[in-house]
Every structure is written in C-alpha cells, then in structure tokens.
Amino acid sequence: MELTRENLRKEMDSFRSSLKEESISHSEKSFYLEKDGEVASIILDEVGTKANKLSTSNMLRLLELFMEIESDSKIGCIVFKSRKPTIFIAGADISEIEKMGEADGEDASQGLMKLQAVFTYLEKMPIPSIAAIHGVAVGGGLELALSCDYRMMTDAPETRVGLPEVLLGVIPGWGGTQRLPRLVGLEKALDLILTGRQVDSRTAKKMGLVDKVAPKELLEVKAMQWARSLAKSRAKRRYDGGHSLMERVPGGKYVVFEVAKKKLLEKTKGNYPAPLKAIEVIKATYGGNLEKGLKVEAKAFCELVGTPESNNLISVFFLNDAVKKDKGTESGVAGLPVVHSAVVGAGVMGGGIAQLFAQKGVRVRLKDINWKAITQGFKTAHAIFAKRVKRKRMKPFELDNAMALIEGTVNYTGFQHTDLVVEAVVEDMEIKKKVFQQLESVVGEKTILASNTSSLSITELSEATKNPSRVVGMHFFNPVEKMPLVEIIRGNHTSDEAVATIFQFSKKLGKTPVVVKDGPGFVVNRILAPYLNEAVFLLLDGVAPEDMDQIMEKFGMPMGPATLLDEIGLDIGAKVSKILYGAFGDRMKPPPFMEQVVKDGFLGKKTGKGIYVYGKAKGEKTVNQELIKTFKPKARDAKLTDEVVERRMTYLMVNEAARIYAEGLVRHVSDIDVAMIFGTGFAPFRGGLLRYADSLGAESIVSELEVLSRTYGERFKPCEYLQQLSVKGGTFYERSGNGKK
Ligand code: NAD
C-alpha cells in the first residue's frame, strides 16, 4: 500500500499497536501542543532526559499532533520549539537503529517508510511550518526541520545542525538524502551528508539551510512573529535549491558525484560503505520524484544497518556515551570543581594545555623557569586561538578575552588559590619530584596535583610528596587541541576524589577520559610501542615505508606507522621504546640502528628529515634514502605479503592489549578500545582494537601469532590470556550476537 496521507491516517492503528502503552504515554507527556491564536506550537520536551529523541513512539505522537492541528481550521501555522537548554532534537533513538539491524530487510524498510511518511505528512500539510531551532538539531532532528517549510536558528555556539548518520555507518533515512540536496543544492548537501559534520548558524545560513538567524533570547519572539504573519498568508515554501554553477552546466552533476566519490575514497580507502551508498542514492534520485526517492533511501538505509561496519560504529557511539555517564570511579564520588588552575612547564604540551583551559573559560597561571620559555608558551596558545579565529570558530575579541585568562609567572605566586595544577615539565623523574615538592608547599590543602608525564610512574612521583592521595596522572596527547583522549593515571595512593575531579574536568574540556592504573607506558604508548618497533623491523626486512603506510591506512589507521614515527619524532620513539624495554624485557626490545639515525639528526618532521624527507609544500615527502642506507634492509621476501605485514603490526597490538587487560590496568575491556580510538585514531569502523580481535577470534590470532613467532622471533609469542581465550573459545567482549556478520 502506498503511504499517502490518507493511507497513513488509516495506518495509525496498526502503527499504535506495534508500540507499548508506556512509551505512548511517555511520548504524550513529552511532545505536546500550545495554541496561541492562529499559531500552534509543538513543544518538544522529552520527559526524564536532557535530549529530545525521535523514537518510533515520539514519531507517532508527532503524527497525532499534526492531525489534531489539521482538525482545527483556525490554525494557520505550526512552530516546533524545544524546551531543552542545549538540544533541539538529538536525532533518532540509536538503540532502535541498532535493533533494525536484526530485522528482516524488507520489514525494516516498510517500517522505516512509515516513519518517513510522518515527515512527508507534515511537509504536505496545507499550512506552513517553522522549525525554531536552539541547540543541536542533528540526524532525524534536522530531517524534521527540513520537512518544515521554514527554519530559524539561534546563533548560540551550542546550536548546530548536521546529518551525522554516516558516522554510525548508515545514511540519513527520514528524507535527509532527498530534502537536503533539494534545498541547498548537490555540492553543499554532499559535503554535509558524506562527512557527517555539523555546522553553526553562520554556515547554515550561508548555505541556505536555514532562512533566519536570531539571538537565543529572541528566538521565541521572532519565531512567533514570523508564524503569525505566515498564518495570515499561509505561504508554503517550494524548494528553490542553492544549485552551484557546476550543477547547472551540462554534465556538471556527473562531475560533482565523481569528484565527491574520488575524495571520499582517498579519505576512507573504501572502508566506510555508508557514504558511498549515500552518493549512490542521491545520484539515483536527485531531481526525481520525492516519494520514489524516499523509497530508494529507505531500502539503502536498511542494507547498511546491521552490517559489521555500522554495528561497530554504533558500538563506538555507545562507548562514548558511556564515558559521558561515567564518573571515573567505582565509588561514584563527585569531583571537585576546577575554576582556578595552573600549568607548570610552558613547552609544547604546557602551552597547549594552558590554551585548552583558557578556551573553556578556566583561569590558568602558566609557570616556567624563565620568561623566554613563558613567552614561547604564550605563542603556542595564541597560535592555536589564531587558527580558530581564522576558521571563524571564534571572534577576535574572544581570542583576547581567552588569552587574558592565561597569566605567566616565574614563581609560584597565586598558586595557593588553584584547584588544579598540571605539571608538564621535562620528562625527568628527579626534576618532576622537585616540582611536586615545591608545589606542595605553595598550594592549598584541596588542590589536585596532576602530571602530564607520558611514561613515568605516578606512584613513585606521589611518594615524593606528603599527601600522595592528591597526585594523579593527566596524560594529554600531542597536539592537545586536536587529540580527544586524556589518560587519567591512578597511582597506588591516588584518591577517588582526585580521579573523579580529573575525569569530570576532562569532560568539561571536551575530552574523552579513560582511567588506567599506573604502569609503564600506561595504555596507549604501551600498545603503540611494539607496533612502531615492528614498523622499523619491517623496514629492516625490506618493506618500503610508503608500502607499510599504505597497508595500515587501508587497514583504517589515520596515518601509516612510518609517517606516525616521523610525527612523534624518532628520538621520542626511541626514548619510549627504551623505557618499555627496561620494563617489559625482550618483547619490547628496540630495533637496531635507532640510536644511530637519531644521532644522524633524522628526528622526523620537526627536523625535516626522518623516515621521510619533507619538502616545503604541504604533504610533500619522499623516502629518506640516507636513513634507509643506515638500516641496510634485506630484499623483501615473497612470503612477506601485505597481509603478513599488516598482521605483524596489528597482532602485536592485540597481544599487548590482552596483557594490559589481564593485568587489570583498566576497568573495562572497552577502556582499551576507547583509548586506542580516541588516542590514536584506531579504525573506528572496526569498533576498536579488542572488538577487532573478537571479530577474528582468539583461536585464529593465537595460531597466527605462533606462526609469526616461529618465523620472526619470540616477541610474537601469544600471551597467556589470549591462549586461555583461545582454548575456551572466549571473546574479550560478551557476545551480543546482533547484526549481520
Ligand atoms: P618541552 O621540553 O617542550 O617543555 C618542557 C618545559 O618545562 C620547558 O619550557 C622547560 O623550561 C620547563 N621546565 C623545566 N623544568 C621546570 C621547572 N622546574 N619548573 C617549571 N618549568 C620547567 O616538553 P613537552 O614536550 O612539552 O613535554 C612536557 C611533558 O609532557 C613531559 O613529561 C612529556 O613526557 C609529556 N608529554 C609530551 C608529549 C609530546 O608529544 N611532546 C605528549 C604527551 C606528554
């Protein structure tokens, strides 16, 4: 049966019968009408949560409200308003999307088309509608707004719109692939749909996605004024599309699709099916009949949902969500507020950390041993802010205000008022101990003392102080402004309050925190070290740097290991490797010649020469033949296939991660995956390192590690925990059994 408006009215009962009474009554309380003369406002205020979501029962509720409005001939315009402080509508209910993956494709598609029809119903109502957006309107939230005739949006920073479905391995399924291109034209729509990025009011207005922008305080008044005038004219809107010149020239659309696809494949190496499918759907439907287009969209959506890629991306979403709800400790004790802070050491990391604190409105004293170093720290912070201004993410006066929150000092004045001090001085235990002892004598009783060390023991450091319970690790990654992960290191004496404070504060900074116990390399560096060592062993075995980079990019890493080593710095890599060798012995033994190449000054990108030689133009690099000569590589053996190269690197990571888990260094298996995804960009479509390991099975990993161990050395010996899993047929995660495997 075709889902016309009339049919949909008839379908209401069957729609209702698929839902539980309690969800129907929840939706009735959450979405309701307020009438004011000729204007009906649909209020979105989902009970018991911070976010409005479009669950099936909420969609049914919307349909009921549309019909109720239609039965009142006085009403001439509809306005959608959210009562949530930072969210208009956060999108579909993701657990419902996940469940769709278990349903039969045809049933799922039929179900989805009913939900699509709710928005089509709204679009075809004889009276106009306005989405008055304050806060996030993403996914289904934006698709609802796109089904309205008009959109108004506040200019508040928390108001952002986008279609992030590809980040969950699916495509927009409630008309987004149809209505967005019709509204803003192909190029802009593809940009949003293929990247999943969210845009602010300025960009949304420029691209024609919203009609009007209003200050937050005036949204309600302005939207109602507009609605009253529309109620008189009853003017519906036609799509008038912001088609670019390229789309209008003959053959132009074809070029737009081809360019988009090429760019996408370069970026994703074909690992993400959803954006490719989005291109396919839009290409097949653009400019055609809307109903037919919606059908194609629904079918494509259902083909993607439940695939391993989508399941894994959804699991990453839930991992992130779990971090948001977590407090960082089992006791659930609340963290202390951080209003005044200080950073000691104004180097690469200290400058970046001070910038981040100031960006979030936290006062920060930046201390170093001399003014030259402090000036450098200010320069680092200023450069990051300046980039944000250039990208129009902040206004010049906001830069000035934020910089004013950073105060330089060569002594400890003002430290007694700090809630948190982050130490980021040179990586030297004795120097750090001294700094902590000095800090203890100047800060208040409640001040938390955190170290940004990447390898030193927090327990040992804390023992140099009188109150070791307030000493904790707060390990940022470089560059601070870009890398989402913060490893929070709990030493043997660290209190729950100290952990909770850093956990809560890291989230406030917009970072993803993971709590780990003290141990050499913590989680990320301990897993990365054998991976990067192996890259050098592979060089010795004759694998070209570009080849190994390509193999690992194809696997899903954001950059290959040779490039990553150059980014980190071969000197730093060698130093970390040495520390971990000291701690764990032979399996972490650094490859030969590393000290030599460091002595030769091949430190990586920072010296212009590392494994690659870097040219002046962005991205320009060639292999550093001088370094290769030092390594005296063998000729690559035919048995060393690309697959073996990939396994040598990835299975070593799995092996080390299994040890970390077995040693109880993390609270949950998922902490390792969160750390690797947000600390190294480990292939999100694989759901994280250990979810990837589960997809292969412990038995196969163990037997492959044994083969590698016989061929390439003892470092590949499977650890005990993996062997046990292999014998039991166990997995790291509990089996959920969902999805099309
Ligand atoms: P850096 O050498 O750039 O900066 C260190 C700064 O500390 C210098 O400005 C120095 O003058 C200052 N300093 C030294 N002794 C001091 C003292 N007693 N009081 C005040 N200031 C003092 O180093 P960095 O790369 O910023 O690293 C700092 C810390 O962060 C180290 O523990 C490092 O292991 C860790 N870390 C570094 C990275 C990275 O990639 N660079 C990443 C994560 C963590």
Short mmCIF file of C-alpha atoms in Angstrom, two decimals, residues 219-401:
data_model
loop_
_atom_site.label_atom_id
_atom_site.label_comp_id
_atom_site.label_asym_id
_atom_site.label_seq_id
_atom_site.Cartn_x
_atom_site.Cartn_y
_atom_site.Cartn_z
CA LEU A 219 14.15 33.08 19.15
CA GLU A 220 10.72 32.56 20.65
CA VAL A 221 9.52 36.12 19.97
CA LYS A 222 10.88 36.25 16.43
CA ALA A 223 9.58 32.80 15.52
CA MET A 224 6.11 33.70 16.80
CA GLN A 225 6.08 37.00 14.90
CA TRP A 226 7.02 35.16 11.74
CA ALA A 227 4.45 32.43 12.42
CA ARG A 228 1.65 34.96 12.89
CA SER A 229 2.40 36.56 9.55
CA LEU A 230 2.66 33.16 7.84
CA ALA A 231 -0.64 32.15 9.43
CA LYS A 232 -2.22 35.02 7.50
CA SER A 233 -0.55 34.31 4.16
CA ARG A 234 -0.47 30.53 4.64
CA ALA A 235 2.51 30.63 2.30
CA LYS A 236 4.05 27.21 1.80
CA ARG A 237 7.57 27.01 0.51
CA ARG A 238 8.90 25.35 -2.60
CA TYR A 239 12.43 24.05 -2.82
CA ASP A 240 14.41 26.67 -4.60
CA GLY A 241 17.79 25.00 -4.18
CA GLY A 242 21.17 26.71 -3.96
CA HIS A 243 22.45 24.91 -7.02
CA SER A 244 26.06 25.70 -7.75
CA LEU A 245 27.28 26.71 -11.18
CA MET A 246 28.84 23.28 -11.57
CA GLU A 247 25.47 21.59 -11.13
CA ARG A 248 23.87 23.76 -13.75
CA VAL A 249 26.31 23.19 -16.61
CA PRO A 250 25.66 20.15 -18.81
CA GLY A 251 27.37 17.09 -17.34
CA GLY A 252 28.18 19.11 -14.24
CA LYS A 253 26.24 16.89 -11.85
CA TYR A 254 28.16 13.88 -13.07
CA VAL A 255 31.41 15.67 -12.29
CA VAL A 256 30.15 16.63 -8.81
CA PHE A 257 29.40 12.98 -8.00
CA GLU A 258 32.69 11.74 -9.42
CA VAL A 259 34.74 14.33 -7.52
CA ALA A 260 32.87 13.56 -4.29
CA LYS A 261 33.46 9.83 -4.72
CA LYS A 262 37.15 10.25 -5.51
CA LYS A 263 37.69 12.48 -2.49
CA LEU A 264 35.80 10.08 -0.29
CA LEU A 265 37.77 7.03 -1.42
CA GLU A 266 41.05 8.87 -0.87
CA LYS A 267 39.99 9.59 2.68
CA THR A 268 38.29 6.35 3.65
CA LYS A 269 40.19 3.84 1.46
CA GLY A 270 36.81 2.26 0.84
CA ASN A 271 36.47 1.14 4.47
CA TYR A 272 33.21 3.01 5.05
CA PRO A 273 30.32 1.77 2.87
CA ALA A 274 27.74 4.29 4.12
CA PRO A 275 28.96 7.49 2.43
CA LEU A 276 29.44 5.57 -0.83
CA LYS A 277 25.87 4.38 -0.56
CA ALA A 278 24.73 7.95 0.11
CA ILE A 279 26.33 9.04 -3.16
CA GLU A 280 24.63 6.16 -4.96
CA VAL A 281 21.22 7.06 -3.51
CA ILE A 282 21.50 10.77 -4.24
CA LYS A 283 22.80 10.11 -7.73
CA ALA A 284 19.89 7.78 -8.49
CA THR A 285 17.20 10.06 -7.07
CA TYR A 286 18.31 13.68 -7.38
CA GLY A 287 15.85 15.73 -9.40
CA GLY A 288 13.27 12.91 -9.43
CA ASN A 289 10.03 12.22 -7.63
CA LEU A 290 10.24 12.61 -3.82
CA GLU A 291 8.19 9.53 -2.90
CA LYS A 292 10.28 7.30 -5.15
CA GLY A 293 13.42 8.86 -3.75
CA LEU A 294 12.31 8.13 -0.19
CA LYS A 295 11.76 4.51 -1.09
CA VAL A 296 15.28 4.21 -2.50
CA GLU A 297 16.64 5.92 0.61
CA ALA A 298 14.78 3.54 2.96
CA LYS A 299 16.00 0.46 1.10
CA ALA A 300 19.61 1.68 1.13
CA PHE A 301 19.39 2.55 4.83
CA CYS A 302 18.21 -0.96 5.63
CA GLU A 303 21.00 -2.51 3.60
CA LEU A 304 23.55 -0.66 5.72
CA VAL A 305 22.05 -1.07 9.16
CA GLY A 306 23.29 -4.24 10.87
CA THR A 307 26.45 -4.53 8.78
CA PRO A 308 29.66 -5.07 10.80
CA GLU A 309 30.78 -1.51 9.99
CA SER A 310 27.54 0.01 11.22
CA ASN A 311 27.41 -2.23 14.31
CA ASN A 312 30.97 -1.27 15.18
CA LEU A 313 30.40 2.44 14.67
CA ILE A 314 27.26 2.27 16.80
CA SER A 315 29.23 0.46 19.49
CA VAL A 316 31.79 3.30 19.41
CA PHE A 317 28.91 5.74 19.84
CA PHE A 318 27.73 3.82 22.91
CA LEU A 319 31.29 3.67 24.28
CA ASN A 320 31.43 7.44 24.07
CA ASP A 321 28.01 7.73 25.61
CA ALA A 322 29.08 5.50 28.49
CA VAL A 323 32.05 7.80 29.16
CA LYS A 324 29.62 10.74 29.35
CA LYS A 325 27.61 8.97 32.04
CA ASP A 326 30.63 7.63 33.93
CA LYS A 327 32.22 9.34 36.93
CA GLY A 328 35.59 7.63 36.61
CA THR A 329 35.49 5.60 39.85
CA GLU A 330 33.55 2.69 41.27
CA SER A 331 32.57 4.73 44.33
CA GLY A 332 30.94 7.35 42.10
CA VAL A 333 32.28 10.13 44.32
CA ALA A 334 31.83 13.59 42.78
CA GLY A 335 34.85 15.52 41.52
CA LEU A 336 35.78 18.95 42.85
CA PRO A 337 35.07 21.97 40.66
CA VAL A 338 38.05 23.45 38.80
CA VAL A 339 37.84 27.21 38.46
CA HIS A 340 41.44 28.32 39.04
CA SER A 341 44.24 26.26 37.58
CA ALA A 342 47.94 26.34 36.88
CA VAL A 343 50.25 24.67 34.43
CA VAL A 344 53.93 24.20 35.25
CA GLY A 345 56.17 23.99 32.18
CA ALA A 346 55.32 26.17 29.19
CA GLY A 347 56.70 23.89 26.48
CA VAL A 348 54.91 22.15 23.62
CA MET A 349 52.43 20.46 25.97
CA GLY A 350 52.18 23.13 28.67
CA GLY A 351 51.35 25.83 26.10
CA GLY A 352 48.70 23.59 24.54
CA ILE A 353 47.17 22.66 27.90
CA ALA A 354 47.01 26.32 29.01
CA GLN A 355 45.30 27.20 25.72
CA LEU A 356 42.69 24.48 26.18
CA PHE A 357 41.92 25.55 29.75
CA ALA A 358 41.54 29.18 28.71
CA GLN A 359 39.34 28.23 25.77
CA LYS A 360 36.97 26.63 28.24
CA GLY A 361 36.96 29.72 30.43
CA VAL A 362 39.26 28.38 33.16
CA ARG A 363 41.82 30.80 34.63
CA VAL A 364 45.33 29.45 34.32
CA ARG A 365 48.71 30.51 35.69
CA LEU A 366 51.48 29.35 33.38
CA LYS A 367 54.78 28.86 35.15
CA ASP A 368 58.21 28.15 33.75
CA ILE A 369 61.78 28.79 34.81
CA ASN A 370 62.27 31.92 32.72
CA TRP A 371 60.29 34.49 30.75
CA LYS A 372 61.65 33.27 27.44
CA ALA A 373 60.00 29.90 27.98
CA ILE A 374 56.76 31.55 29.11
CA THR A 375 56.71 33.76 26.02
CA GLN A 376 57.04 30.59 23.97
CA GLY A 377 54.08 29.08 25.83
CA PHE A 378 52.01 32.20 25.14
CA LYS A 379 52.96 31.97 21.48
CA THR A 380 51.83 28.33 21.34
CA ALA A 381 48.48 29.19 22.92
CA HIS A 382 48.00 32.29 20.77
CA ALA A 383 48.74 30.38 17.56
CA ILE A 384 46.03 27.82 18.38
CA PHE A 385 43.49 30.57 19.13
CA ALA A 386 44.50 32.44 15.97
CA LYS A 387 43.76 29.33 13.91
CA ARG A 388 40.31 29.18 15.47
CA VAL A 389 39.71 32.82 14.59
CA LYS A 390 40.85 32.18 11.04
CA ARG A 391 38.39 29.30 10.78
CA LYS A 392 35.69 31.62 12.19
CA ARG A 393 35.25 29.41 15.23
CA MET A 394 35.80 32.38 17.48
CA LYS A 395 35.77 36.14 17.16
CA PRO A 396 38.97 38.24 17.58
CA PHE A 397 37.66 39.79 20.82
CA GLU A 398 37.02 36.29 22.19
CA LEU A 399 40.67 35.47 21.45
CA ASP A 400 41.72 38.49 23.51
CA ASN A 401 39.40 37.52 26.36
#
